[in-house]
Short mmCIF file of C-alpha atoms in Angstrom, two decimals:
data_model
loop_
_atom_site.label_atom_id
_atom_site.label_comp_id
_atom_site.label_asym_id
_atom_site.label_seq_id
_atom_site.Cartn_x
_atom_site.Cartn_y
_atom_site.Cartn_z
CA MET J 1 -105.49 6.00 100.51
CA ASP J 2 -108.78 6.97 98.85
CA ARG J 3 -109.51 6.72 95.15
CA LYS J 4 -108.90 10.38 94.51
CA SER J 5 -105.40 10.32 96.03
CA HIS J 6 -104.67 7.07 94.18
CA LEU J 7 -105.69 8.62 90.87
CA ILE J 8 -103.75 11.83 91.51
CA ASP J 9 -100.65 9.81 92.43
CA PHE J 10 -100.94 7.65 89.32
CA ILE J 11 -101.43 10.58 86.97
CA LYS J 12 -98.56 12.54 88.51
CA ASN J 13 -96.12 9.62 88.57
CA GLU J 14 -96.98 7.57 85.50
CA ILE J 15 -98.47 10.09 83.11
CA MET J 16 -96.97 13.45 84.05
CA HIS J 17 -93.68 11.91 85.27
CA ASN J 18 -93.55 14.57 87.95
CA SER J 19 -94.57 13.67 91.48
CA LYS J 20 -94.20 17.31 92.56
CA ALA J 21 -96.55 18.63 89.88
CA ASN J 22 -99.52 20.71 90.92
CA LEU J 23 -102.63 18.84 89.88
CA ASP J 24 -105.92 20.48 90.73
CA PRO J 25 -108.79 17.94 90.83
CA ASP J 26 -110.77 20.20 88.52
CA THR J 27 -108.02 20.64 85.89
CA ASP J 28 -109.15 19.68 82.40
CA LEU J 29 -106.80 16.72 81.83
CA LEU J 30 -107.05 16.79 78.05
CA GLY J 31 -107.17 20.53 77.59
CA ALA J 32 -104.07 20.91 79.76
CA GLY J 33 -102.29 18.24 77.70
CA ILE J 34 -101.94 15.87 80.65
CA LEU J 35 -103.82 13.00 79.04
CA ASP J 36 -103.15 11.81 75.50
CA SER J 37 -104.36 8.70 73.71
CA LEU J 38 -102.05 6.40 75.64
CA GLY J 39 -102.61 8.25 78.89
CA VAL J 40 -106.35 7.56 78.64
CA LEU J 41 -105.71 3.87 77.99
CA GLN J 42 -103.20 3.71 80.86
CA LEU J 43 -105.73 5.33 83.16
CA VAL J 44 -108.44 2.82 82.19
CA ALA J 45 -106.01 -0.05 82.81
CA PHE J 46 -105.03 1.47 86.17
CA ILE J 47 -108.67 1.85 87.30
CA GLU J 48 -109.45 -1.73 86.33
CA LYS J 49 -106.39 -3.12 88.09
CA SER J 50 -106.34 -0.97 91.22
CA PHE J 51 -110.05 -0.49 91.93
CA HIS J 52 -111.23 -3.81 90.43
CA ILE J 53 -113.72 -1.92 88.30
CA SER J 54 -114.37 -2.98 84.75
CA VAL J 55 -114.93 0.26 82.82
CA PRO J 56 -117.40 -0.37 79.97
CA ASP J 57 -116.03 0.80 76.61
CA GLU J 58 -118.99 3.11 76.14
CA ASP J 59 -118.05 4.98 79.32
CA VAL J 60 -114.52 5.79 78.12
CA MET J 61 -115.38 9.32 77.04
CA TYR J 62 -114.16 12.85 77.63
CA ASP J 63 -117.17 13.71 79.77
CA ASN J 64 -116.20 11.01 82.33
CA PHE J 65 -112.43 11.47 82.17
CA MET J 66 -112.30 15.27 81.91
CA SER J 67 -110.85 15.86 85.39
CA ILE J 68 -110.05 13.95 88.56
CA ASN J 69 -113.36 15.13 90.02
CA THR J 70 -115.49 14.05 87.04
CA LEU J 71 -113.72 10.68 87.11
CA ILE J 72 -114.38 10.29 90.85
CA ASN J 73 -118.04 11.18 90.25
CA TYR J 74 -118.24 8.61 87.49
CA LEU J 75 -116.58 5.91 89.64
CA GLN J 76 -118.99 6.55 92.52
CA GLN J 77 -121.62 4.41 90.80
CA TYR J 78 -119.36 1.42 91.52
CA GLY J 79 -119.50 2.11 95.25
CA MET G 1 -112.06 -3.70 74.16
CA VAL G 2 -110.61 -0.25 74.86
CA LYS G 3 -107.85 -1.79 76.97
CA ARG G 4 -106.83 -3.82 73.94
CA PHE G 5 -105.89 -0.57 72.22
CA LEU G 6 -102.96 -0.32 74.64
CA TYR G 7 -101.90 -3.88 73.72
CA LEU G 8 -102.37 -3.02 70.04
CA ASN G 9 -100.06 -0.05 70.52
CA GLY G 10 -97.55 -2.37 72.22
CA LEU G 11 -97.72 -4.79 69.30
CA ALA G 12 -97.40 -1.87 66.87
CA ILE G 13 -94.15 -0.63 68.42
CA ILE G 14 -92.72 -4.16 68.36
CA ALA G 15 -93.82 -4.35 64.71
CA VAL G 16 -92.01 -1.11 63.86
CA VAL G 17 -88.83 -2.31 65.58
CA LEU G 18 -88.99 -5.66 63.75
CA TYR G 19 -89.66 -3.92 60.44
CA HIS G 20 -86.53 -1.78 60.70
CA ALA G 21 -84.46 -4.69 62.02
CA SER G 22 -85.45 -6.66 58.91
CA ALA G 23 -84.31 -3.72 56.74
CA TRP G 24 -80.86 -3.93 58.40
CA GLY G 25 -81.08 -7.67 57.82
CA PHE G 26 -81.47 -7.16 54.05
CA ILE G 27 -78.58 -4.68 54.07
CA ALA G 28 -76.35 -7.30 55.72
CA MET G 29 -77.61 -9.93 53.29
CA PHE G 30 -77.01 -8.00 50.05
CA TRP G 31 -74.76 -4.95 50.63
CA TRP G 32 -72.49 -6.06 53.46
CA THR G 33 -71.97 -9.60 52.16
CA ASP G 34 -68.27 -8.92 51.56
CA ARG G 35 -67.79 -8.55 55.31
CA TYR G 36 -68.37 -12.27 55.87
CA ARG G 37 -67.60 -13.94 52.52
CA GLN G 38 -65.40 -13.38 49.46
CA THR G 39 -67.70 -11.58 47.04
CA GLN G 40 -68.48 -8.34 45.21
CA VAL G 41 -71.34 -6.27 46.64
CA PRO G 42 -74.20 -5.96 46.14
CA ASP G 43 -74.50 -9.72 46.20
CA PHE G 44 -78.06 -10.96 45.75
CA SER G 45 -77.17 -14.65 45.85
CA GLN G 46 -79.02 -15.17 49.15
CA MET G 47 -82.28 -14.00 47.62
CA GLY G 48 -84.79 -16.84 47.70
CA GLY G 49 -83.03 -18.61 50.56
CA GLY G 50 -84.38 -19.49 54.01
CA SER G 51 -83.11 -16.34 55.74
CA TYR G 52 -84.49 -14.16 52.94
CA TYR G 53 -88.00 -15.60 53.23
CA ALA G 54 -87.84 -15.52 57.04
CA LEU G 55 -87.09 -11.78 56.87
CA ARG G 56 -89.78 -11.25 54.23
CA ALA G 57 -92.33 -13.12 56.38
CA ILE G 58 -91.47 -10.93 59.37
CA GLU G 59 -91.64 -7.78 57.25
CA GLN G 60 -95.02 -8.84 55.89
CA GLY G 61 -96.47 -9.99 59.18
CA ILE G 62 -95.77 -6.76 61.03
CA ILE G 63 -96.84 -4.31 58.32
CA PHE G 64 -99.79 -3.27 60.53
CA GLY G 65 -97.59 -1.11 62.80
CA ILE G 66 -98.20 2.37 61.37
CA PRO G 67 -101.90 1.78 60.55
CA ALA G 68 -102.38 0.59 64.15
CA PHE G 69 -100.73 3.72 65.58
CA LEU G 70 -102.91 5.93 63.38
CA PHE G 71 -106.03 3.98 64.30
CA VAL G 72 -105.36 4.44 68.04
CA SER G 73 -104.62 8.16 67.46
CA GLY G 74 -107.94 8.50 65.63
CA PHE G 75 -109.70 6.78 68.51
CA PHE G 76 -108.19 9.38 70.87
CA VAL G 77 -109.66 12.18 68.77
CA ALA G 78 -113.13 10.65 69.20
CA PHE G 79 -112.50 10.28 72.92
CA ALA G 80 -111.30 13.88 73.19
CA THR G 81 -114.52 15.24 71.70
CA LYS G 82 -117.11 16.05 74.34
CA ARG G 83 -120.65 14.87 73.69
CA SER G 84 -121.81 18.46 73.64
CA GLN G 85 -119.14 19.55 71.13
CA VAL G 86 -119.53 19.50 67.37
CA THR G 87 -115.88 18.66 66.93
CA VAL G 88 -112.65 18.22 68.86
CA SER G 89 -111.36 21.49 70.31
CA TRP G 90 -108.26 23.17 68.89
CA GLN G 91 -106.92 23.40 72.42
CA VAL G 92 -106.77 19.59 72.65
CA ILE G 93 -105.18 19.36 69.19
CA ILE G 94 -102.55 22.00 69.98
CA THR G 95 -101.54 20.45 73.30
CA ARG G 96 -101.33 17.03 71.60
CA LEU G 97 -99.15 18.48 68.84
CA ARG G 98 -96.88 20.13 71.37
CA SER G 99 -96.18 16.80 73.08
CA LEU G 100 -95.40 15.26 69.68
CA ILE G 101 -93.32 18.06 68.19
CA ILE G 102 -90.91 18.93 71.03
CA PRO G 103 -89.40 15.40 71.42
CA PHE G 104 -89.38 15.02 67.62
CA ILE G 105 -87.35 18.22 67.17
CA LEU G 106 -85.03 17.27 70.02
CA TRP G 107 -84.24 13.79 68.65
CA SER G 108 -83.98 15.11 65.09
CA ALA G 109 -81.42 17.67 66.30
CA LEU G 110 -79.45 15.06 68.27
CA ILE G 111 -79.31 12.68 65.32
CA LEU G 112 -78.27 15.49 62.94
CA VAL G 113 -75.52 16.58 65.34
CA GLY G 114 -74.34 12.94 65.44
CA ASP G 115 -74.31 12.85 61.62
CA MET G 116 -72.40 16.14 61.43
CA LEU G 117 -69.79 14.88 63.90
CA GLN G 118 -69.27 12.01 61.46
CA GLY G 119 -68.69 14.34 58.55
CA SER G 120 -72.16 15.03 57.15
CA ARG G 121 -72.53 18.61 55.91
CA LEU G 122 -75.96 20.24 55.57
CA THR G 123 -76.94 23.85 54.99
CA LEU G 124 -79.46 25.49 57.29
CA SER G 125 -82.22 25.18 54.69
CA GLN G 126 -81.35 21.49 54.16
CA ILE G 127 -81.56 20.91 57.91
CA PHE G 128 -84.90 22.68 58.03
CA THR G 129 -86.32 20.64 55.12
CA THR G 130 -84.92 17.35 56.44
CA VAL G 131 -86.49 17.85 59.86
CA LEU G 132 -89.79 19.21 58.53
CA THR G 133 -90.32 16.27 56.15
CA GLY G 134 -89.26 13.68 58.72
CA HIS G 135 -86.22 12.61 56.73
CA VAL G 136 -83.67 12.72 59.54
CA VAL G 137 -84.05 8.93 59.81
CA PRO G 138 -86.56 6.86 57.78
CA PRO G 139 -89.14 6.21 60.56
CA PHE G 140 -89.46 9.90 61.42
CA TYR G 141 -91.81 10.47 58.48
CA PHE G 142 -94.55 9.22 60.79
CA ILE G 143 -94.46 12.29 63.05
CA PRO G 144 -95.13 14.95 60.36
CA LEU G 145 -97.77 12.55 59.02
CA LEU G 146 -99.50 12.33 62.40
CA ILE G 147 -99.26 16.11 62.83
CA GLN G 148 -101.08 16.63 59.51
CA LEU G 149 -103.79 14.16 60.52
CA TYR G 150 -104.31 15.89 63.88
CA LEU G 151 -104.58 19.22 62.06
CA ILE G 152 -107.39 17.95 59.82
CA ALA G 153 -109.08 16.05 62.68
CA PRO G 154 -111.48 18.91 63.58
CA PHE G 155 -112.86 18.65 60.02
CA LEU G 156 -113.14 14.85 60.10
CA VAL G 157 -114.94 14.60 63.44
CA PRO G 158 -118.36 16.01 62.40
CA LEU G 159 -118.43 13.57 59.48
CA ALA G 160 -117.28 10.67 61.66
CA ARG G 161 -120.20 11.38 63.94
CA SER G 162 -123.05 11.86 61.52
CA ARG G 163 -121.97 10.51 58.12
CA TRP G 164 -119.39 7.95 59.07
CA LYS G 165 -119.98 5.60 56.15
CA LEU G 166 -119.43 8.45 53.71
CA LEU G 167 -116.24 9.44 55.54
CA LEU G 168 -114.87 5.89 55.46
CA VAL G 169 -115.67 5.45 51.75
CA ALA G 170 -114.22 8.86 50.82
CA THR G 171 -110.98 8.37 52.80
CA ALA G 172 -110.65 4.80 51.48
CA ILE G 173 -110.89 6.14 47.92
CA ILE G 174 -108.26 8.81 48.62
CA GLN G 175 -105.92 6.22 50.14
CA LEU G 176 -106.59 3.80 47.29
CA GLY G 177 -105.64 6.49 44.78
CA VAL G 178 -102.29 6.95 46.51
CA LEU G 179 -101.68 3.19 46.60
CA ILE G 180 -102.48 2.86 42.89
CA LEU G 181 -100.00 5.66 42.17
CA ARG G 182 -97.43 3.65 44.14
CA TYR G 183 -98.01 0.62 41.87
CA VAL G 184 -97.64 2.89 38.83
CA GLU G 185 -94.30 4.09 40.22
CA ILE G 186 -92.93 0.64 41.14
CA LEU G 187 -93.90 -0.92 37.81
CA ASN G 188 -93.31 2.23 35.75
CA LEU G 189 -96.76 1.69 34.21
CA ALA G 190 -97.24 5.18 32.80
CA ASN G 191 -93.80 5.45 31.18
CA GLY G 192 -92.91 8.25 33.54
CA ILE G 193 -95.86 10.48 32.55
CA LEU G 194 -97.07 10.51 36.14
CA LYS G 195 -93.57 11.01 37.58
CA PRO G 196 -94.28 14.61 38.69
CA TYR G 197 -97.08 13.22 40.87
CA TYR G 198 -95.12 10.34 42.48
CA PHE G 199 -94.38 12.57 45.49
CA LEU G 200 -98.09 12.25 46.40
CA SER G 201 -97.52 8.60 47.28
CA ARG G 202 -94.83 9.41 49.87
CA GLY G 203 -95.69 8.08 53.30
CA VAL G 204 -95.15 11.46 54.93
CA LEU G 205 -98.24 12.95 53.22
CA PHE G 206 -101.58 12.37 54.89
CA PRO G 207 -103.64 11.09 51.89
CA GLY G 208 -101.73 7.78 51.96
CA ASN G 209 -102.89 6.97 55.49
CA ILE G 210 -105.99 9.10 56.04
CA PHE G 211 -108.29 6.07 56.14
CA TRP G 212 -106.64 4.53 59.25
CA PHE G 213 -106.95 7.75 61.23
CA SER G 214 -110.57 8.27 60.12
CA LEU G 215 -111.37 4.65 60.94
CA GLY G 216 -110.06 5.21 64.47
CA ILE G 217 -112.29 8.28 64.90
CA VAL G 218 -115.34 6.47 63.51
CA PHE G 219 -114.59 3.44 65.68
CA GLY G 220 -114.48 5.69 68.75
CA PHE G 221 -117.89 7.20 68.04
CA HIS G 222 -119.57 3.93 67.06
CA LEU G 223 -117.78 1.49 69.35
CA THR G 224 -120.78 -0.61 70.30
CA GLU G 225 -121.86 -1.19 66.69
CA PHE G 226 -118.35 -2.14 65.64
CA LYS G 227 -117.89 -4.45 68.62
CA LEU G 228 -121.02 -6.39 67.76
CA ALA G 229 -120.16 -6.56 64.08
CA LEU G 230 -116.59 -7.73 64.71
CA ASP G 231 -117.71 -10.36 67.20
CA ARG G 232 -120.02 -11.88 64.61
CA VAL G 233 -117.32 -12.31 61.96
CA LYS G 234 -114.18 -12.86 63.99
CA SER G 235 -113.35 -16.32 62.60
CA ILE G 236 -113.76 -15.05 59.04
CA LEU G 237 -111.50 -12.10 59.81
CA LEU G 238 -108.75 -14.45 60.89
CA ILE G 239 -109.01 -16.55 57.73
CA ILE G 240 -108.91 -13.47 55.49
CA LEU G 241 -105.95 -12.16 57.50
CA LEU G 242 -103.97 -15.32 56.77
CA ILE G 243 -104.91 -15.18 53.07
CA PHE G 244 -103.70 -11.59 52.77
CA PHE G 245 -100.49 -12.43 54.62
CA VAL G 246 -99.67 -15.05 51.96
CA LEU G 247 -100.85 -12.77 49.14
CA GLY G 248 -98.56 -10.03 50.45
CA ILE G 249 -95.52 -12.32 50.26
CA PHE G 250 -96.35 -13.34 46.67
CA GLU G 251 -97.25 -9.81 45.63
CA TRP G 252 -93.89 -8.42 46.67
CA GLU G 253 -92.01 -11.15 44.80
CA TYR G 254 -94.12 -10.37 41.74
CA LEU G 255 -93.51 -6.61 42.04
CA LEU G 256 -89.78 -7.18 42.40
CA LEU G 257 -89.74 -9.38 39.32
CA ALA G 258 -91.99 -7.09 37.25
CA SER G 259 -90.07 -3.95 38.22
CA GLY G 260 -86.97 -5.31 36.46
CA GLU G 261 -84.85 -4.16 39.41
CA GLN G 262 -82.61 -6.38 41.50
CA TRP G 263 -84.04 -4.86 44.66
CA ILE G 264 -86.64 -2.25 45.52
CA GLY G 265 -86.96 -0.50 48.82
CA PRO G 266 -89.92 -1.47 50.99
CA LYS G 267 -93.18 0.23 50.02
CA GLU G 268 -96.58 -0.50 51.50
CA THR G 269 -98.99 -1.77 48.88
CA LEU G 270 -102.76 -2.20 48.70
CA ILE G 271 -102.45 -5.83 49.83
CA ASP G 272 -100.35 -4.66 52.81
CA HIS G 273 -103.01 -2.13 53.77
CA ILE G 274 -105.82 -4.68 53.52
CA TYR G 275 -103.76 -7.07 55.63
CA ALA G 276 -103.19 -4.29 58.19
CA GLY G 277 -106.92 -3.61 58.38
CA PHE G 278 -107.73 -7.27 58.96
CA PHE G 279 -105.00 -7.51 61.57
CA ILE G 280 -106.44 -4.58 63.54
CA PHE G 281 -110.00 -5.90 63.26
CA SER G 282 -108.99 -9.47 64.15
CA PHE G 283 -107.02 -8.30 67.18
CA LEU G 284 -109.94 -6.23 68.45
CA ALA G 285 -112.52 -8.91 67.62
CA PHE G 286 -110.96 -11.54 69.88
CA GLU G 287 -111.69 -9.37 72.87
CA LYS G 288 -111.67 -12.13 75.46
CA LEU G 289 -108.37 -13.58 74.31
CA ASN G 290 -105.63 -11.78 76.23
CA PRO G 291 -102.33 -11.68 74.36
CA ILE G 292 -99.35 -13.39 75.94
CA LEU G 293 -97.22 -11.07 78.09
CA SER G 294 -100.08 -8.58 78.13
CA GLU G 295 -98.57 -6.57 81.03
CA GLN G 296 -95.31 -6.15 79.11
CA LEU G 297 -97.24 -5.29 75.95
CA ALA G 298 -99.15 -2.59 77.84
CA THR G 299 -95.84 -1.21 79.17
CA LEU G 300 -94.37 -1.08 75.66
CA GLY G 301 -97.63 0.41 74.37
CA SER G 302 -97.57 3.19 76.93
CA ARG G 303 -93.93 4.03 76.09
CA SER G 304 -94.30 3.60 72.34
CA TYR G 305 -93.55 7.19 71.30
CA GLY G 306 -90.25 7.28 73.19
CA ILE G 307 -89.24 3.88 71.75
CA TYR G 308 -90.28 5.04 68.29
CA LEU G 309 -88.04 8.11 68.47
CA VAL G 310 -84.97 6.32 69.80
CA HIS G 311 -85.07 2.83 68.27
CA PHE G 312 -83.76 3.62 64.80
CA PRO G 313 -80.49 5.35 65.71
CA VAL G 314 -79.88 2.58 68.27
CA GLN G 315 -80.39 -0.05 65.55
CA GLU G 316 -78.19 1.86 63.12
CA TYR G 317 -75.29 2.20 65.55
CA THR G 318 -75.67 -1.47 66.61
CA ALA G 319 -75.62 -2.62 62.98
CA ARG G 320 -72.61 -0.44 62.18
CA LEU G 321 -70.78 -1.64 65.29
CA ILE G 322 -71.37 -5.26 64.27
CA TYR G 323 -70.21 -4.42 60.72
CA HIS G 324 -66.88 -3.09 62.03
CA VAL G 325 -66.25 -5.24 65.11
CA LEU G 326 -68.02 -8.56 64.56
CA PRO G 327 -68.66 -8.81 60.79
CA GLY G 328 -68.98 -12.61 60.97
CA LEU G 329 -72.21 -12.14 62.91
CA LEU G 330 -73.85 -10.54 59.86
CA ALA G 331 -74.03 -13.98 58.27
CA TYR G 332 -76.21 -15.30 61.10
CA GLN G 333 -79.50 -13.47 60.69
CA PHE G 334 -81.11 -15.01 63.77
CA LEU G 335 -78.39 -13.69 66.08
CA TYR G 336 -78.04 -10.40 64.20
CA GLN G 337 -81.80 -9.77 64.26
CA SER G 338 -82.06 -10.72 67.94
CA LEU G 339 -79.38 -8.16 68.79
CA LEU G 340 -80.96 -5.41 66.67
CA ILE G 341 -84.43 -6.02 68.09
CA GLY G 342 -83.26 -6.43 71.69
CA MET G 343 -81.13 -3.28 71.61
CA ALA G 344 -83.86 -1.23 69.90
CA LEU G 345 -86.33 -2.10 72.66
CA ILE G 346 -84.05 -2.24 75.69
CA VAL G 347 -81.90 0.87 75.14
CA PRO G 348 -84.87 3.30 74.81
CA LEU G 349 -86.55 1.69 77.85
CA ILE G 350 -83.35 2.06 79.90
CA MET G 351 -83.00 5.68 78.79
CA MET G 352 -86.61 6.39 79.72
CA GLY G 353 -86.15 4.65 83.07
CA LEU G 354 -82.99 6.66 83.81
CA VAL G 355 -84.63 9.98 82.97
CA ASN G 356 -87.66 8.96 85.04
CA ARG G 357 -85.45 8.31 88.07
CA SER G 358 -83.29 11.41 87.71
CA PRO G 359 -83.84 15.10 88.48
CA ALA G 360 -84.49 15.49 84.73
CA ARG G 361 -87.78 13.67 85.29
CA ARG G 362 -89.78 16.88 85.00
CA TYR G 363 -88.55 17.16 81.41
CA TYR G 364 -89.50 13.57 80.52
CA GLU G 365 -92.43 14.72 78.40
CA PHE G 366 -90.15 16.90 76.29
CA VAL G 367 -87.66 14.10 75.71
CA PHE G 368 -89.88 11.05 75.15
CA GLY G 369 -93.36 12.48 74.85
CA LYS G 370 -96.20 11.33 77.08
#
């Protein structure tokens, strides 16, 4: 499974608690109320654990975590 | 460091559960004494004993719970503000409020129905006021408080970005004013002249906790500077933390004595708030030191809102069940506390797990929040 599918699965199952939810990769995760303070922290922990990427604190910002696609773009720098 | 915020949230929910368990502990110690020994209640004879100080130490040590929650919420506001935006958008605030308010109303209604089934009678306006002010059960004051802070967040953000020192000083002064008013109330310093203003020191109103929320926002915008500063002074932070822990214990004994009352309900004081600040800073400063059971802490942290909403009624019913069925247990604080704490953590987690595995899963957000 690629990163994008992994992220979508995690957000649907652990944050939205609805595996059948429709989650467009361009949906604004905060604006749509999908991510809250704990959701962001859970997502950072998930990325670090699952992709073995240490996300620098300075990079934990709306602009990087706005949607699945912006997050994937951000993570691309880690190969 | 950001990942530590999840652990901090986990510690904060444990702190809240311990805090309320200790309150039930004091009730068993002073007001339910006649259930396990021949006496007239209230019986304050156990005051000053080992169990009393153990409960006081717990109560003092975990006083950081609410400040920590507010700090993490403030950090979220900073996160939720795009670089190109002047302030956080109302859309983000409104969606955040929705996920707070719906479960809050639901659990308030369920608890009120439970109370009514047991004979409590409230008019419609009383129900409305009780829910709105977070008085359904004592911990619920936190939700209207957080709602107020989110509503003023769009006005705090521009200051947190550009004039953060001014914001921290101004909010610290506001909070200090509230805490001073609380001392005036406890010690009756103004002979009742300020009584009409005592309501301002209630925990449900935002001025009493505005600093923690603002600090979280400022921290979010200036993370690198804070990280460096905390790293430099981490050992000092720990020493000051311990000093304020001890001071807090002595302060409360002094306030109790000076108030002339046999007992006063728990109220957070200036010393408590300073202790809470040093706890948060110390926890964040020791970035490389992972707390024990960090995975479990993260799990509790991520489910903290659901636990927060459910833990108090669970503790209340557990305490009342013990009072009626096993009153002898009330004399053994260690066992009594263990049961109250265990039930208050396990029951909400089981409920959340059950909803998560049932067809009702799609409504999880409305029942337990995010």
